[in-house]
mmCIF file of C-alpha atoms in Angstrom:
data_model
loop_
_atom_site.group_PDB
_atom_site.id
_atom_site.type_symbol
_atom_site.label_atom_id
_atom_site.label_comp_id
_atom_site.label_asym_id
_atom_site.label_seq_id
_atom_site.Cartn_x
_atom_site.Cartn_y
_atom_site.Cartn_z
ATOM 1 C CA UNK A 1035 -26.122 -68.950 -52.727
ATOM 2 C CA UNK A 1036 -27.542 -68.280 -49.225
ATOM 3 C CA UNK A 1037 -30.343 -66.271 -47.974
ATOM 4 C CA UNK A 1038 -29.765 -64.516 -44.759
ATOM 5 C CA UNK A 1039 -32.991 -63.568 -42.687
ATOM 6 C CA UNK A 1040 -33.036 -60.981 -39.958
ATOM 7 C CA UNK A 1041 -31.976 -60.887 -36.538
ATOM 8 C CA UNK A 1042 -33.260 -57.430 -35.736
ATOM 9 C CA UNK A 1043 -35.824 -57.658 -32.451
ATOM 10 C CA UNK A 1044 -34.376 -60.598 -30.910
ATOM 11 C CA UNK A 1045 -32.346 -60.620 -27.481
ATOM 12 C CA UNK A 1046 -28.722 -60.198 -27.970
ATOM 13 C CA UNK A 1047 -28.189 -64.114 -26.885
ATOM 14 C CA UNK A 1048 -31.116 -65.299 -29.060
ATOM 15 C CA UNK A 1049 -29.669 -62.971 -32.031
ATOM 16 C CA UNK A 1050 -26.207 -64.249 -31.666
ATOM 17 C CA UNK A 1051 -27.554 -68.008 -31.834
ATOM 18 C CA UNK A 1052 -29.371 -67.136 -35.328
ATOM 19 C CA UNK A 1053 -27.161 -65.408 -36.516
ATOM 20 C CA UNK A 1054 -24.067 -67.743 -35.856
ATOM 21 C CA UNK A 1055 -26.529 -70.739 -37.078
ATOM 22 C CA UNK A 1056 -26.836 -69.135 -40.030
ATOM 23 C CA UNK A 1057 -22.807 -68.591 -40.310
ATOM 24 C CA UNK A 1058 -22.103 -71.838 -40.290
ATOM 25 C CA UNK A 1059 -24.463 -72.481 -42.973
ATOM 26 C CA UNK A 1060 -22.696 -70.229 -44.984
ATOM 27 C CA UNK A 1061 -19.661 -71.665 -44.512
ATOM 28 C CA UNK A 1062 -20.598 -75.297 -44.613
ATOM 29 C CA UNK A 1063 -18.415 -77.136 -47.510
ATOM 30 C CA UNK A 1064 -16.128 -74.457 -47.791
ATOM 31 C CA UNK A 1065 -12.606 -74.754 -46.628
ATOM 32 C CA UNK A 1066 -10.921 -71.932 -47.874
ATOM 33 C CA UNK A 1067 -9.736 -69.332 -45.533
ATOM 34 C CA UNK A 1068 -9.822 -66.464 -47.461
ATOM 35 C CA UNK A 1069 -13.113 -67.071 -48.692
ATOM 36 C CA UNK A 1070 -14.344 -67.993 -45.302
ATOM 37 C CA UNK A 1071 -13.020 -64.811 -43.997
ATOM 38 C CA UNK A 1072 -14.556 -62.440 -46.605
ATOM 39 C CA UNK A 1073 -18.070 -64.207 -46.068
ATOM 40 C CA UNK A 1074 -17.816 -64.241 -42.180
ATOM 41 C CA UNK A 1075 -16.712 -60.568 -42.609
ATOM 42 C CA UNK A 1076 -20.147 -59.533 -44.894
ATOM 43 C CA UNK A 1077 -22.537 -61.491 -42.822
ATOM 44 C CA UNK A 1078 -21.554 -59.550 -39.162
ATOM 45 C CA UNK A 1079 -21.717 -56.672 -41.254
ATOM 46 C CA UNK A 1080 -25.105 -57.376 -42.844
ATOM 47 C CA UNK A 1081 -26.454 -58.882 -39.947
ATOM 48 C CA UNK A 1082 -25.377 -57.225 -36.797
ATOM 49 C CA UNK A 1083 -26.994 -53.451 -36.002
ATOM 50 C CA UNK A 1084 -24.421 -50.021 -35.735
ATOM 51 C CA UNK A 1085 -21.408 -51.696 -36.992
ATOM 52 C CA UNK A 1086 -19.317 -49.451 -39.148
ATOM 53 C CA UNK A 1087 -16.160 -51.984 -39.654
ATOM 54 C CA UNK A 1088 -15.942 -55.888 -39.490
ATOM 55 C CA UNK A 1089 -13.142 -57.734 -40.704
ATOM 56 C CA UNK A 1090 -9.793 -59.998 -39.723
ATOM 57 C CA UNK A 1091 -6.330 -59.097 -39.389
ATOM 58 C CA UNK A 1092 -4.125 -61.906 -40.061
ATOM 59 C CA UNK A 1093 -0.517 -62.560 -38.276
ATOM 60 C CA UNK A 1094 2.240 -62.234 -41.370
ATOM 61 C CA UNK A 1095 5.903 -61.574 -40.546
ATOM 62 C CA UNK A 1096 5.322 -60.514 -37.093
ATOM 63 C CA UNK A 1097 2.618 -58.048 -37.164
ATOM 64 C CA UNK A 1098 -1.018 -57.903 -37.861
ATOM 65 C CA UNK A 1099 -1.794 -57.585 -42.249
ATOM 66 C CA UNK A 1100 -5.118 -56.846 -43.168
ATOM 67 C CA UNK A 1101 -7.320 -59.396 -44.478
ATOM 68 C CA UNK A 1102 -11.198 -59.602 -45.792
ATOM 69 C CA UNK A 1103 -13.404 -56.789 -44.374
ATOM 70 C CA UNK A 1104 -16.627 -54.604 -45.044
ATOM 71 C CA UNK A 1105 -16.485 -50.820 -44.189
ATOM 72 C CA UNK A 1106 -14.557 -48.181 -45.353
ATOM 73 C CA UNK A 1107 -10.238 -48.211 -45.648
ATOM 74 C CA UNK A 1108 -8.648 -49.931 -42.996
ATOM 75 C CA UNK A 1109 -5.154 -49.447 -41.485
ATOM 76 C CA UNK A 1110 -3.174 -52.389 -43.335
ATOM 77 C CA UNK A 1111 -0.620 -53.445 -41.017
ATOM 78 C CA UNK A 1112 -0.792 -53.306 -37.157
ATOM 79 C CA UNK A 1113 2.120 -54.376 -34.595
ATOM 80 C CA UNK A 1114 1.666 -56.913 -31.762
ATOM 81 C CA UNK A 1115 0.444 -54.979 -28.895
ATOM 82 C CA UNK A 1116 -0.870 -51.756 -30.632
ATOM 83 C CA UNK A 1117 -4.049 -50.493 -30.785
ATOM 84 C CA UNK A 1118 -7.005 -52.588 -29.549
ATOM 85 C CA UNK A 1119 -6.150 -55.744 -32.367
ATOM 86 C CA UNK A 1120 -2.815 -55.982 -31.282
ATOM 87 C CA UNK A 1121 -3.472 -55.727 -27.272
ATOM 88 C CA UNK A 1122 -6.107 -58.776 -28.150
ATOM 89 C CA UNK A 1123 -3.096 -60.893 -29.888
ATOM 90 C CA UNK A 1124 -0.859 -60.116 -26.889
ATOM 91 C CA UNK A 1125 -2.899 -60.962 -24.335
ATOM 92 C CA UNK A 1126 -4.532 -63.633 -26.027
ATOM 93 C CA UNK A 1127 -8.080 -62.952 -25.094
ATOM 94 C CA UNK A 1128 -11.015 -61.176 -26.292
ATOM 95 C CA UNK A 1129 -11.283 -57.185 -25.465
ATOM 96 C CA UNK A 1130 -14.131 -54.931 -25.423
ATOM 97 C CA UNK A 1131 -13.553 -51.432 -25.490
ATOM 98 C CA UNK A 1132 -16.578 -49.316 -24.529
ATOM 99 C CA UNK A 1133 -14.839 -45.967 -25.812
ATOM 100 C CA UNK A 1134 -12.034 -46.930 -28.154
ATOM 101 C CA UNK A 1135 -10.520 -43.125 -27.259
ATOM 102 C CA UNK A 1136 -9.883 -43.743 -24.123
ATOM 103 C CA UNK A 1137 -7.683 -46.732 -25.210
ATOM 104 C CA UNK A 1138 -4.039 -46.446 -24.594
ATOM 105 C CA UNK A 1139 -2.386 -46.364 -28.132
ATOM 106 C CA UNK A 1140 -5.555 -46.404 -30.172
ATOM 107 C CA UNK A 1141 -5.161 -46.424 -33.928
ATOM 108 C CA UNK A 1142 -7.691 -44.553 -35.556
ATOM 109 C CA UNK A 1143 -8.263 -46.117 -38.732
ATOM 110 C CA UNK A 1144 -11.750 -44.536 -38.841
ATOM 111 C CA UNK A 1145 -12.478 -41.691 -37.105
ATOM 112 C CA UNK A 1146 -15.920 -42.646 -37.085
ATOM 113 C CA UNK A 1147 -15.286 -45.905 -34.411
ATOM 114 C CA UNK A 1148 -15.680 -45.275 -31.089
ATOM 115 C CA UNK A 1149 -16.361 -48.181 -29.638
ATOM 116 C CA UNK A 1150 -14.668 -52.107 -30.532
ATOM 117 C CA UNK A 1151 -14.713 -55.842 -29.704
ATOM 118 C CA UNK A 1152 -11.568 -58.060 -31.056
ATOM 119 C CA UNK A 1153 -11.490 -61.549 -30.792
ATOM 120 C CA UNK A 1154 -8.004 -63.074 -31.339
ATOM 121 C CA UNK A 1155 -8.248 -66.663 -33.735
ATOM 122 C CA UNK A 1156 -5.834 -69.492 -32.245
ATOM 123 C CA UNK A 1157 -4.742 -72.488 -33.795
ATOM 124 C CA UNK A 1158 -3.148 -74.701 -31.606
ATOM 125 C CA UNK A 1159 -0.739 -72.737 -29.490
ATOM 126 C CA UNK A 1160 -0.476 -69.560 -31.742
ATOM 127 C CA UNK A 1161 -2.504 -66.410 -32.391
ATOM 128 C CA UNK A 1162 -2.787 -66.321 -36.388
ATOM 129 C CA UNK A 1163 -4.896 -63.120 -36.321
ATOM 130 C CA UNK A 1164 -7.806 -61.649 -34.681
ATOM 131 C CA UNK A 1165 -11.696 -60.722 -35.605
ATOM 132 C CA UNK A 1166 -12.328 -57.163 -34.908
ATOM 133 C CA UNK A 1167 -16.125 -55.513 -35.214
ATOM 134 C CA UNK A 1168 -16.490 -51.583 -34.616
ATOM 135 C CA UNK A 1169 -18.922 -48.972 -33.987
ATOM 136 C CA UNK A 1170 -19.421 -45.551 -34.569
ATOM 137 C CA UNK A 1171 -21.822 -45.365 -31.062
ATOM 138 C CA UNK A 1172 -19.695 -45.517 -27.440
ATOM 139 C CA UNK A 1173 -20.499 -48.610 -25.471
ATOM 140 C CA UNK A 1174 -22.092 -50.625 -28.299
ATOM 141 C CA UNK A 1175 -20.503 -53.739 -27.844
ATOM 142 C CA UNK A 1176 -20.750 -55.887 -24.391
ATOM 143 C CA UNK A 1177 -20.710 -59.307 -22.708
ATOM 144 C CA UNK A 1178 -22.795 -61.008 -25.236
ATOM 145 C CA UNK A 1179 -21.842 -59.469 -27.863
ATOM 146 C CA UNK A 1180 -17.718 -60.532 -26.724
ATOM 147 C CA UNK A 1181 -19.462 -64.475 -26.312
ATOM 148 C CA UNK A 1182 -21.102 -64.222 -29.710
ATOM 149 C CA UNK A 1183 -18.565 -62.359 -31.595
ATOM 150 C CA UNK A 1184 -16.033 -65.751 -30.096
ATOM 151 C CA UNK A 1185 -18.494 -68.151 -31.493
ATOM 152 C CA UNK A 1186 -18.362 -66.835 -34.693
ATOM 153 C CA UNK A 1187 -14.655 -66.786 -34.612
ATOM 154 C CA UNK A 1188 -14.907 -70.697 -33.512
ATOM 155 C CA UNK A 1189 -16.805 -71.174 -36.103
ATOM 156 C CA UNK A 1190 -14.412 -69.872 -38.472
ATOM 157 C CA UNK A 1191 -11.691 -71.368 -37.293
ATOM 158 C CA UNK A 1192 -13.518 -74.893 -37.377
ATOM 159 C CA UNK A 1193 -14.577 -74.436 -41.231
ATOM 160 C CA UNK A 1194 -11.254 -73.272 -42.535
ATOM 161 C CA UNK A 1195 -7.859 -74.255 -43.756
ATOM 162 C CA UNK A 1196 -6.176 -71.550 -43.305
ATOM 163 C CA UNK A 1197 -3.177 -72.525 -44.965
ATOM 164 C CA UNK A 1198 -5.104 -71.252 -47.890
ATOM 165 C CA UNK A 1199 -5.826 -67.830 -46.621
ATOM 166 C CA UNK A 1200 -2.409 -66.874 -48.544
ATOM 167 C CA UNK A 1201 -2.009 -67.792 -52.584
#
């Protein structure tokens, strides 16, 4: 079992640095995808302030399938270049969306979000899903938060198989 410690009162940079330290921690001897992804999902929850969703989406048959998350119901499938998680797979880069209304084809899975940052994950040439964190408070995410968010996803990505995200 690991202990988490608090992040609360340090810099955004300085937080992001514990906070993925202690992620990779978490995740050190563990290969398994799925498990990965459910502990990388509690610990930005736990960890990071004003969140009100973190989780993955993973690529399956074309479109975007809900995978390990904390927060209330998600949407469970989402088409490439839909909504904020499927803009992020077909661009292929990280977006942060200061007021997720304003957002050209935003899916409202919680009313509650109004602000997001998605990361897609990439193995080798392909997008096999994408990190998303949201907010119930407009502007909430930034810069640093977009770098840290991507390290964590690195980190991920490094410490699982991901063949084994499906049984």
């Amino acid at each position: 079992m690991h202990e988490t410690s608090s992040i609360s009162g340090l810099a955004k940079p300085e937080a992001y640095a514990e906070l993925n330290r202690q992620l990779a921690a978490v995740l050190e001897g563990e290969r398994s995808g799925m498990a990965n992804a459910a502990n990388t999902a509690a610990l930005l929850f736990g960890l990071l302030p004003d969140l009100n969703w973190a989780g993955f989406y993973f690529m399956q048959g074309g479109e975007l399938v809900l995978g390990p998350f904390q927060g209330k119901v998600a949407c469970v499938r989402i088409a490439v270049g839909r909504g904020v998680c499927g803009s992020a797979v077909l661009r292929r880069e990280t977006l942060v969306v200061p007021d997720v209304n304003l957002f050209p084809g935003h899916i409202a899975c919680d009313s509650a979000s109004r602000s997001e940052v998605v990361v897609p994950l990439v193995s080798g040439s392909a997008v096999i899903g994408v990190l998303d964190l949201d907010s119930p408070t407009p502007g909430r995410f930034d810069g640093d938060d977009a770098a840290g968010v991507a390290e964590a996803a690195r980190i991920f990505m490094a410490a699982s198989d991901l063949g084994r995200l499906h049984p």
